[in-house]
mmCIF file of C-alpha atoms and ligand atoms in Angstrom:
data_model
loop_
_atom_site.group_PDB
_atom_site.id
_atom_site.type_symbol
_atom_site.label_atom_id
_atom_site.label_comp_id
_atom_site.label_asym_id
_atom_site.label_seq_id
_atom_site.Cartn_x
_atom_site.Cartn_y
_atom_site.Cartn_z
ATOM 1 C CA MET A 1 0.000 0.000 0.000
ATOM 2 C CA THR A 2 2.809 2.357 0.906
ATOM 3 C CA ASN A 3 4.605 1.817 -2.409
ATOM 4 C CA ASN A 4 1.482 2.558 -4.329
ATOM 5 C CA LEU A 5 0.795 5.730 -2.339
ATOM 6 C CA VAL A 6 4.370 6.899 -2.773
ATOM 7 C CA LYS A 7 4.154 6.445 -6.528
ATOM 8 C CA ARG A 8 0.863 8.280 -6.689
ATOM 9 C CA ILE A 9 2.156 11.181 -4.595
ATOM 10 C CA LEU A 10 5.219 11.523 -6.798
ATOM 11 C CA ASN A 11 2.871 11.622 -9.783
ATOM 12 C CA GLY A 12 0.924 14.437 -8.154
ATOM 13 C CA ASP A 13 -2.208 12.332 -7.699
ATOM 14 C CA VAL A 14 -4.822 14.560 -6.045
ATOM 15 C CA ARG A 15 -6.770 11.733 -4.418
ATOM 16 C CA ALA A 16 -3.650 10.262 -2.863
ATOM 17 C CA LEU A 17 -2.723 13.723 -1.567
ATOM 18 C CA ALA A 18 -6.177 14.247 -0.105
ATOM 19 C CA SER A 19 -6.289 10.899 1.657
ATOM 20 C CA LEU A 20 -2.800 11.353 3.115
ATOM 21 C CA MET A 21 -3.738 14.816 4.355
ATOM 22 C CA SER A 22 -6.612 13.234 6.270
ATOM 23 C CA LEU A 23 -4.292 10.601 7.712
ATOM 24 C CA ILE A 24 -1.934 13.382 8.821
ATOM 25 C CA GLU A 25 -4.772 15.218 10.485
ATOM 26 C CA ASP A 26 -5.807 12.043 12.312
ATOM 27 C CA GLY A 27 -2.231 11.473 13.456
ATOM 28 C CA ASP A 28 -2.213 8.107 11.670
ATOM 29 C CA PRO A 29 1.207 6.383 11.973
ATOM 30 C CA LYS A 30 0.945 5.009 8.400
ATOM 31 C CA VAL A 31 1.921 8.434 7.056
ATOM 32 C CA LYS A 32 5.465 8.132 8.316
ATOM 33 C CA ALA A 33 6.429 5.367 5.886
ATOM 34 C CA VAL A 34 5.206 7.460 2.957
ATOM 35 C CA LEU A 35 6.986 10.564 4.220
ATOM 36 C CA LYS A 36 10.236 8.645 4.600
ATOM 37 C CA ALA A 37 9.984 7.345 1.049
ATOM 38 C CA ILE A 38 9.130 10.661 -0.589
ATOM 39 C CA TYR A 39 11.491 12.880 1.391
ATOM 40 C CA THR A 40 14.461 12.685 -0.964
ATOM 41 C CA TYR A 41 12.227 13.639 -3.885
ATOM 42 C CA ALA A 42 11.033 16.820 -2.204
ATOM 43 C CA GLY A 43 12.880 20.071 -1.559
ATOM 44 C CA ARG A 44 12.108 22.125 -4.621
ATOM 45 C CA ALA A 45 9.008 23.979 -3.432
ATOM 46 C CA HIS A 46 9.073 27.576 -2.277
ATOM 47 C CA VAL A 47 7.137 27.715 0.987
ATOM 48 C CA ILE A 48 5.574 31.094 1.733
ATOM 49 C CA GLY A 49 3.922 31.814 5.068
ATOM 50 C CA VAL A 50 1.043 34.290 4.895
ATOM 51 C CA THR A 51 -0.014 35.620 8.248
ATOM 52 C CA GLY A 52 -1.865 38.541 9.801
ATOM 53 C CA ALA A 53 -4.949 39.285 11.840
ATOM 54 C CA ALA A 54 -8.297 37.713 10.947
ATOM 55 C CA GLY A 55 -10.105 39.492 8.134
ATOM 56 C CA THR A 56 -7.134 41.359 6.660
ATOM 57 C CA GLY A 57 -7.660 39.462 3.425
ATOM 58 C CA LYS A 58 -5.019 36.711 3.647
ATOM 59 C CA SER A 59 -7.151 34.104 1.886
ATOM 60 C CA THR A 60 -8.148 36.548 -0.834
ATOM 61 C CA VAL A 61 -4.531 37.627 -1.361
ATOM 62 C CA ILE A 62 -3.439 33.980 -1.532
ATOM 63 C CA ASP A 63 -6.234 33.251 -3.952
ATOM 64 C CA ARG A 64 -5.149 36.073 -6.271
ATOM 65 C CA MET A 65 -1.480 35.187 -5.967
ATOM 66 C CA THR A 66 -2.408 31.630 -6.873
ATOM 67 C CA ALA A 67 -4.118 32.864 -10.038
ATOM 68 C CA GLU A 68 -1.004 34.919 -10.841
ATOM 69 C CA TYR A 69 1.329 31.961 -10.250
ATOM 70 C CA ARG A 70 -0.893 29.813 -12.438
ATOM 71 C CA ARG A 71 -0.587 32.437 -15.190
ATOM 72 C CA ARG A 72 3.156 32.003 -14.739
ATOM 73 C CA ARG A 73 2.667 28.261 -15.150
ATOM 74 C CA LYS A 74 3.623 27.363 -11.602
ATOM 75 C CA THR A 75 1.741 24.774 -9.609
ATOM 76 C CA VAL A 76 0.466 25.806 -6.185
ATOM 77 C CA GLY A 77 -0.379 24.172 -2.880
ATOM 78 C CA ILE A 78 -2.352 26.028 -0.218
ATOM 79 C CA LEU A 79 -2.498 25.010 3.437
ATOM 80 C CA ALA A 80 -4.707 26.987 5.786
ATOM 81 C CA VAL A 81 -4.081 26.332 9.435
ATOM 82 C CA ASP A 82 -7.256 27.878 10.719
ATOM 83 C CA PRO A 83 -10.102 25.613 9.663
ATOM 84 C CA THR A 84 -12.497 28.475 9.132
ATOM 85 C CA SER A 85 -10.080 30.778 7.388
ATOM 86 C CA LEU A 86 -9.854 29.619 3.837
ATOM 87 C CA PHE A 87 -13.489 28.979 3.174
ATOM 88 C CA SER A 88 -14.929 31.749 5.296
ATOM 89 C CA THR A 89 -16.103 33.763 2.338
ATOM 90 C CA GLY A 90 -18.168 32.622 -0.562
ATOM 91 C CA ALA A 91 -16.105 34.843 -2.829
ATOM 92 C CA VAL A 92 -12.939 32.952 -2.060
ATOM 93 C CA LEU A 93 -14.536 29.624 -2.744
ATOM 94 C CA GLY A 94 -16.030 31.063 -5.907
ATOM 95 C CA ASP A 95 -12.601 32.120 -7.091
ATOM 96 C CA ARG A 96 -11.269 28.690 -6.449
ATOM 97 C CA VAL A 97 -13.970 27.238 -8.606
ATOM 98 C CA ARG A 98 -13.184 29.802 -11.259
ATOM 99 C CA MET A 99 -9.536 28.819 -11.081
ATOM 100 C CA ARG A 100 -10.523 25.225 -11.515
ATOM 101 C CA ASP A 101 -12.358 26.171 -14.688
ATOM 102 C CA HIS A 102 -9.466 28.064 -16.132
ATOM 103 C CA PHE A 103 -6.454 26.002 -15.314
ATOM 104 C CA VAL A 104 -5.195 22.473 -15.356
ATOM 105 C CA ASP A 105 -7.219 20.535 -12.835
ATOM 106 C CA ASP A 106 -4.555 19.474 -10.380
ATOM 107 C CA GLY A 107 -2.380 22.578 -10.682
ATOM 108 C CA VAL A 108 -3.738 23.792 -7.359
ATOM 109 C CA PHE A 109 -4.264 21.810 -4.188
ATOM 110 C CA ILE A 110 -6.069 23.396 -1.236
ATOM 111 C CA ARG A 111 -6.419 21.977 2.236
ATOM 112 C CA SER A 112 -7.264 23.431 5.616
ATOM 113 C CA PHE A 113 -6.013 21.979 8.870
ATOM 114 C CA ALA A 114 -7.786 21.918 12.165
ATOM 115 C CA THR A 115 -5.805 23.397 15.013
ATOM 116 C CA ARG A 116 -6.307 20.374 17.240
ATOM 117 C CA GLY A 117 -5.700 16.648 17.271
ATOM 118 C CA SER A 118 -2.640 15.467 15.374
ATOM 119 C CA SER A 119 0.311 14.358 17.459
ATOM 120 C CA GLY A 120 3.105 16.895 17.748
ATOM 121 C CA GLY A 121 0.716 19.765 17.190
ATOM 122 C CA VAL A 122 -0.310 21.712 14.138
ATOM 123 C CA SER A 123 3.214 22.654 13.143
ATOM 124 C CA ALA A 124 4.182 19.003 12.817
ATOM 125 C CA ALA A 125 1.084 18.265 10.740
ATOM 126 C CA VAL A 126 1.692 21.239 8.462
ATOM 127 C CA ARG A 127 5.319 20.247 7.964
ATOM 128 C CA LYS A 128 4.222 16.794 6.845
ATOM 129 C CA ALA A 129 1.668 18.314 4.478
ATOM 130 C CA ILE A 130 4.345 20.605 3.033
ATOM 131 C CA HIS A 131 6.639 17.641 2.317
ATOM 132 C CA LEU A 132 3.815 15.824 0.547
ATOM 133 C CA LEU A 133 2.836 18.803 -1.613
ATOM 134 C CA ASP A 134 6.487 19.400 -2.394
ATOM 135 C CA ALA A 135 7.037 15.780 -3.436
ATOM 136 C CA ALA A 136 3.832 15.948 -5.477
ATOM 137 C CA GLY A 137 5.463 18.691 -7.518
ATOM 138 C CA LYS A 138 3.787 21.802 -6.157
ATOM 139 C CA GLU A 139 6.262 24.582 -6.859
ATOM 140 C CA VAL A 140 4.799 27.245 -4.607
ATOM 141 C CA ILE A 141 3.202 26.409 -1.259
ATOM 142 C CA PHE A 142 1.263 28.998 0.720
ATOM 143 C CA VAL A 143 0.685 28.402 4.415
ATOM 144 C CA GLU A 144 -1.994 30.689 5.853
ATOM 145 C CA THR A 145 -2.010 31.218 9.593
ATOM 146 C CA ILE A 146 -3.747 33.767 11.759
ATOM 147 C CA GLY A 147 -0.981 35.770 13.309
ATOM 148 C CA VAL A 148 -1.538 35.990 16.986
ATOM 149 C CA GLY A 149 1.388 35.831 19.331
ATOM 150 C CA GLN A 150 3.065 32.462 19.290
ATOM 151 C CA ASP A 151 1.558 31.327 15.984
ATOM 152 C CA GLN A 152 3.373 34.102 14.203
ATOM 153 C CA LEU A 153 6.684 32.741 15.362
ATOM 154 C CA GLU A 154 5.683 29.222 14.452
ATOM 155 C CA ILE A 155 5.048 30.195 10.868
ATOM 156 C CA ALA A 156 8.600 31.521 10.673
ATOM 157 C CA ALA A 157 9.798 28.024 11.584
ATOM 158 C CA LEU A 158 7.751 26.457 8.775
ATOM 159 C CA ALA A 159 8.191 28.704 5.773
ATOM 160 C CA GLN A 160 11.068 29.929 3.625
ATOM 161 C CA MET A 161 9.659 33.423 3.808
ATOM 162 C CA VAL A 162 6.808 35.231 5.518
ATOM 163 C CA VAL A 163 4.349 37.723 4.096
ATOM 164 C CA VAL A 164 2.382 39.654 6.725
ATOM 165 C CA VAL A 165 -0.955 41.064 5.597
ATOM 166 C CA LEU A 166 -2.122 44.315 7.210
ATOM 167 C CA THR A 167 -4.870 46.801 6.323
ATOM 168 C CA PRO A 168 -5.095 50.610 6.160
ATOM 169 C CA GLN A 169 -7.387 50.570 9.189
ATOM 170 C CA MET A 170 -4.659 49.194 11.392
ATOM 171 C CA GLY A 171 -2.858 52.555 11.636
ATOM 172 C CA ASP A 172 -1.830 52.958 15.252
ATOM 173 C CA GLU A 173 -1.862 49.261 16.053
ATOM 174 C CA VAL A 174 1.131 48.826 13.782
ATOM 175 C CA GLN A 175 3.397 50.674 16.205
ATOM 176 C CA GLY A 176 2.724 48.072 18.866
ATOM 177 C CA MET A 177 3.362 45.244 16.428
ATOM 178 C CA LYS A 178 6.775 46.548 15.477
ATOM 179 C CA ALA A 179 8.937 44.018 17.297
ATOM 180 C CA GLY A 180 6.801 41.043 16.285
ATOM 181 C CA LEU A 181 6.750 42.103 12.653
ATOM 182 C CA ALA A 182 10.470 42.777 12.571
ATOM 183 C CA GLU A 183 11.090 39.284 13.843
ATOM 184 C CA ILE A 184 9.106 37.379 11.266
ATOM 185 C CA ALA A 185 8.243 39.448 8.190
ATOM 186 C CA ASP A 186 10.048 39.464 4.868
ATOM 187 C CA ILE A 187 7.312 41.341 3.041
ATOM 188 C CA LEU A 188 4.613 43.589 4.517
ATOM 189 C CA VAL A 189 1.450 43.899 2.483
ATOM 190 C CA VAL A 190 -1.073 46.641 3.131
ATOM 191 C CA ASN A 191 -4.125 44.987 1.614
ATOM 192 C CA LYS A 192 -7.498 46.657 1.007
ATOM 193 C CA ALA A 193 -5.710 49.546 -0.661
ATOM 194 C CA ASP A 194 -9.042 50.360 -2.284
ATOM 195 C CA LEU A 195 -10.066 51.713 1.124
ATOM 196 C CA SER A 196 -8.801 55.096 2.291
ATOM 197 C CA GLY A 197 -5.522 55.501 4.141
ATOM 198 C CA ALA A 198 -3.444 52.867 2.361
ATOM 199 C CA ASP A 199 -0.754 55.298 1.210
ATOM 200 C CA GLU A 200 -0.432 56.722 4.725
ATOM 201 C CA THR A 201 -0.129 53.234 6.189
ATOM 202 C CA VAL A 202 2.598 52.331 3.700
ATOM 203 C CA GLN A 203 4.443 55.566 4.580
ATOM 204 C CA GLN A 204 4.013 54.922 8.279
ATOM 205 C CA LEU A 205 5.393 51.389 7.922
ATOM 206 C CA THR A 206 8.269 52.577 5.763
ATOM 207 C CA ALA A 207 9.253 55.093 8.445
ATOM 208 C CA LEU A 208 8.796 52.574 11.233
ATOM 209 C CA PHE A 209 10.988 49.996 9.540
ATOM 210 C CA ALA A 210 13.558 52.315 8.008
ATOM 211 C CA ASP A 211 16.321 50.116 9.435
ATOM 212 C CA GLU A 212 14.941 46.834 8.170
ATOM 213 C CA ASP A 213 15.334 45.514 4.680
ATOM 214 C CA PHE A 214 11.845 44.257 4.198
ATOM 215 C CA LEU A 215 9.609 45.093 1.335
ATOM 216 C CA ILE A 216 6.429 47.042 1.916
ATOM 217 C CA LEU A 217 3.714 47.268 -0.681
ATOM 218 C CA ALA A 218 0.005 47.891 -1.098
ATOM 219 C CA THR A 219 -2.500 45.549 -2.726
ATOM 220 C CA SER A 220 -6.192 45.378 -3.310
ATOM 221 C CA ALA A 221 -6.845 41.688 -3.571
ATOM 222 C CA ILE A 222 -10.482 42.256 -4.265
ATOM 223 C CA LYS A 223 -9.654 44.443 -7.278
ATOM 224 C CA ASP A 224 -6.687 42.301 -8.225
ATOM 225 C CA GLN A 225 -4.358 45.304 -7.913
ATOM 226 C CA GLY A 226 -0.719 45.018 -6.867
ATOM 227 C CA ILE A 227 -0.814 41.236 -6.858
ATOM 228 C CA ASP A 228 1.486 40.748 -9.851
ATOM 229 C CA LEU A 229 3.948 43.124 -8.224
ATOM 230 C CA LEU A 230 3.700 41.173 -4.957
ATOM 231 C CA VAL A 231 4.486 37.943 -6.796
ATOM 232 C CA ASP A 232 7.407 39.708 -8.538
ATOM 233 C CA ARG A 233 8.724 40.815 -5.141
ATOM 234 C CA ILE A 234 8.366 37.318 -3.695
ATOM 235 C CA GLU A 235 10.322 35.877 -6.605
ATOM 236 C CA GLU A 236 12.989 38.597 -6.363
ATOM 237 C CA HIS A 237 13.298 37.962 -2.646
ATOM 238 C CA ARG A 238 13.755 34.280 -3.320
ATOM 239 C CA LYS A 239 16.420 34.837 -5.978
ATOM 240 C CA LYS A 240 18.233 37.343 -3.800
ATOM 241 C CA SER A 241 18.303 35.072 -0.773
ATOM 242 C CA LEU A 242 19.447 32.151 -2.923
ATOM 243 C CA GLY A 243 22.243 34.367 -4.181
ATOM 244 C CA ASN A 244 23.460 35.650 -0.831
ATOM 245 C CA GLY A 245 23.189 32.361 1.057
ATOM 246 C CA LYS A 246 20.248 33.364 3.271
ATOM 247 C CA TYR A 247 17.991 30.810 1.629
ATOM 248 C CA GLN A 248 20.379 27.967 2.374
ATOM 249 C CA LYS A 249 20.786 29.176 5.947
ATOM 250 C CA LYS A 250 17.033 29.374 6.362
ATOM 251 C CA ARG A 251 16.726 25.841 4.985
ATOM 252 C CA LEU A 252 19.130 24.623 7.671
ATOM 253 C CA ASN A 253 17.107 26.444 10.321
ATOM 254 C CA LEU A 254 13.868 24.844 9.121
ATOM 255 C CA CYS A 255 15.431 21.374 9.087
ATOM 256 C CA ARG A 256 16.880 21.933 12.559
ATOM 257 C CA GLU A 257 13.500 23.052 13.906
ATOM 258 C CA GLU A 258 11.830 20.009 12.417
ATOM 259 C CA LEU A 259 14.417 17.579 13.745
ATOM 260 C CA LEU A 260 14.318 19.105 17.212
ATOM 261 C CA SER A 261 10.549 19.036 17.329
ATOM 262 C CA LEU A 262 10.522 15.365 16.293
ATOM 263 C CA LEU A 263 13.144 14.596 18.926
ATOM 264 C CA ARG A 264 11.156 16.450 21.548
ATOM 265 C CA GLU A 265 8.112 14.409 20.627
ATOM 266 C CA LYS A 266 10.082 11.167 20.901
ATOM 267 C CA VAL A 267 11.779 12.059 24.170
ATOM 268 C CA PHE A 268 8.461 13.081 25.602
ATOM 269 C CA ALA A 269 6.875 9.787 24.568
ATOM 270 C CA GLU A 270 9.750 7.913 26.266
ATOM 271 C CA LEU A 271 9.311 10.061 29.307
ATOM 272 C CA ALA A 272 5.624 9.285 29.488
ATOM 273 C CA LYS A 273 6.460 5.575 29.350
ATOM 274 C CA LYS A 274 9.013 5.755 32.154
ATOM 275 C CA ILE A 275 7.343 8.106 34.564
ATOM 276 C CA ASP A 276 3.997 6.677 35.488
ATOM 277 C CA ASN A 277 1.129 8.977 36.190
ATOM 278 C CA ASP A 278 1.069 8.161 39.909
ATOM 279 C CA SER A 279 4.628 9.327 40.516
ATOM 280 C CA LEU A 280 3.931 12.433 38.476
ATOM 281 C CA GLU A 281 0.800 13.222 40.451
ATOM 282 C CA ALA A 282 2.598 12.571 43.727
ATOM 283 C CA GLN A 283 5.113 15.280 42.827
ATOM 284 C CA VAL A 284 2.355 17.606 41.640
ATOM 285 C CA LYS A 285 0.678 17.266 45.010
ATOM 286 C CA LEU A 286 3.932 17.983 46.854
ATOM 287 C CA ILE A 287 4.512 21.055 44.703
ATOM 288 C CA ALA A 288 0.983 22.308 45.322
ATOM 289 C CA GLU A 289 1.486 21.869 49.052
ATOM 290 C CA ARG A 290 4.793 23.709 48.726
ATOM 291 C CA GLN A 291 6.625 20.791 50.271
ATOM 292 C CA ILE A 292 8.896 20.786 47.266
ATOM 293 C CA ASP A 293 9.645 23.319 44.546
ATOM 294 C CA PRO A 294 8.907 22.388 40.906
ATOM 295 C CA TYR A 295 12.594 22.622 39.940
ATOM 296 C CA SER A 296 13.699 20.017 42.463
ATOM 297 C CA ALA A 297 10.699 17.839 41.604
ATOM 298 C CA ALA A 298 11.686 17.926 37.931
ATOM 299 C CA ASP A 299 15.277 17.006 38.894
ATOM 300 C CA ARG A 300 14.015 14.157 41.019
ATOM 301 C CA LEU A 301 11.824 12.700 38.240
ATOM 302 C CA ALA A 302 14.530 13.197 35.634
ATOM 303 C CA ARG A 303 17.017 11.224 37.776
ATOM 304 C CA ARG A 304 14.656 8.273 37.662
ATOM 305 C CA ILE A 305 15.014 8.039 33.917
ATOM 306 C CA ASP A 306 18.771 8.620 33.915
ATOM 307 C CA LEU A 307 18.655 12.178 32.576
HETATM 308 N N1 GDP B 1 -12.217 46.217 0.400
HETATM 309 C C1 GDP B 1 -11.504 45.129 0.331
HETATM 310 N N2 GDP B 1 -11.913 44.007 0.937
HETATM 311 C C2 GDP B 1 -11.138 42.902 0.853
HETATM 312 C C3 GDP B 1 -9.905 42.883 0.150
HETATM 313 N N3 GDP B 1 -9.372 41.658 0.290
HETATM 314 C C4 GDP B 1 -10.227 40.933 1.012
HETATM 315 N N4 GDP B 1 -11.306 41.671 1.361
HETATM 316 C C5 GDP B 1 -12.479 41.239 2.119
HETATM 317 O O1 GDP B 1 -12.137 41.080 3.485
HETATM 318 C C6 GDP B 1 -12.869 40.011 4.055
HETATM 319 C C7 GDP B 1 -11.919 38.997 4.684
HETATM 320 O O2 GDP B 1 -11.141 38.402 3.664
HETATM 321 P P1 GDP B 1 -10.393 37.036 3.872
HETATM 322 O O3 GDP B 1 -9.546 36.802 2.665
HETATM 323 O O4 GDP B 1 -11.308 35.947 4.262
HETATM 324 O O5 GDP B 1 -9.462 37.423 5.121
HETATM 325 P P2 GDP B 1 -8.562 36.510 6.078
HETATM 326 O O6 GDP B 1 -9.331 36.228 7.309
HETATM 327 O O7 GDP B 1 -7.364 37.336 6.367
HETATM 328 O O8 GDP B 1 -8.214 35.268 5.306
HETATM 329 C C8 GDP B 1 -13.696 39.405 2.940
HETATM 330 O O9 GDP B 1 -14.988 39.936 3.014
HETATM 331 C C9 GDP B 1 -12.990 39.873 1.687
HETATM 332 O O10 GDP B 1 -13.833 39.972 0.570
HETATM 333 C C10 GDP B 1 -9.498 44.083 -0.498
HETATM 334 O O11 GDP B 1 -8.453 44.190 -1.140
HETATM 335 N N5 GDP B 1 -10.331 45.181 -0.366
HETATM 336 MG MG1 MG B 2 -8.394 33.324 5.690
#
């Protein structure tokens, strides 16, 4: 069964992709064998994280960028981490259907992931999905996440580059987001430029990030304005970082993050086997009663498993 699935994935078979995505979501151990077999065939896709607050237009921007990439004859995979995000608007779904009409059937693969369940958390599930899409020949992979706190940082550990989507209405909020944006963003997009204040927001951001080398531009996804330029910028950014070694360094970082998270998962599973729940609860009780501090309790439990 595994061999057959592997072959189908490498051929870009949509049904095989869809069924494996479900297995990933369910945390099914069968996926691992497929992932192991396809891994050496993957590694060509450009993974772009798209994040920002709810309603800024991330899905719409992705949808339009997908149409643009399809015009450029690139295949696209889309992973939305928030289950409600990608299909929240009828318009977005409508566009997808339109895309289906216009382009080669399996040139685009879309899947949303629930933020619960799968072992190792959402990041682990999304990583697996990325490897599959990559092996299936998708050249560009968008990962949409809602950027709140920790999630924003997680996307930076999953994607080759990050596009943050803002809107003209965000004005003063942007100031407070400065540090977070500086940490993760490669490109800042002020979407909904058809609404008033977009130019001011772009100017404000440009001033705020005068010391950073990220790109700031305005789009109106709904009017399909600025999207081709955004795709140009993404491609330029990719070429530039390939040229100056940043891309390769980022690749190492992503691989390191993945390996460490898998190790953490394994070590934790071992730990759970060796420290039974009763001994854990006994320490919890002692900590709660302040008979022991949590640091010493952790040391004590760790000694039992030769750490
Ligand atoms: N005015 C305007 N509305 C937009 C634009 N892009 C998206 N929207 C609308 O904003 C709402 C949220 O869009 P959506 O893509 O679902 O946002 P997400 O939550 O960030 O994925 C929808 O009603 C879109 O039609 C735009 O460029 N201009
Ligand atoms: Mg969305």
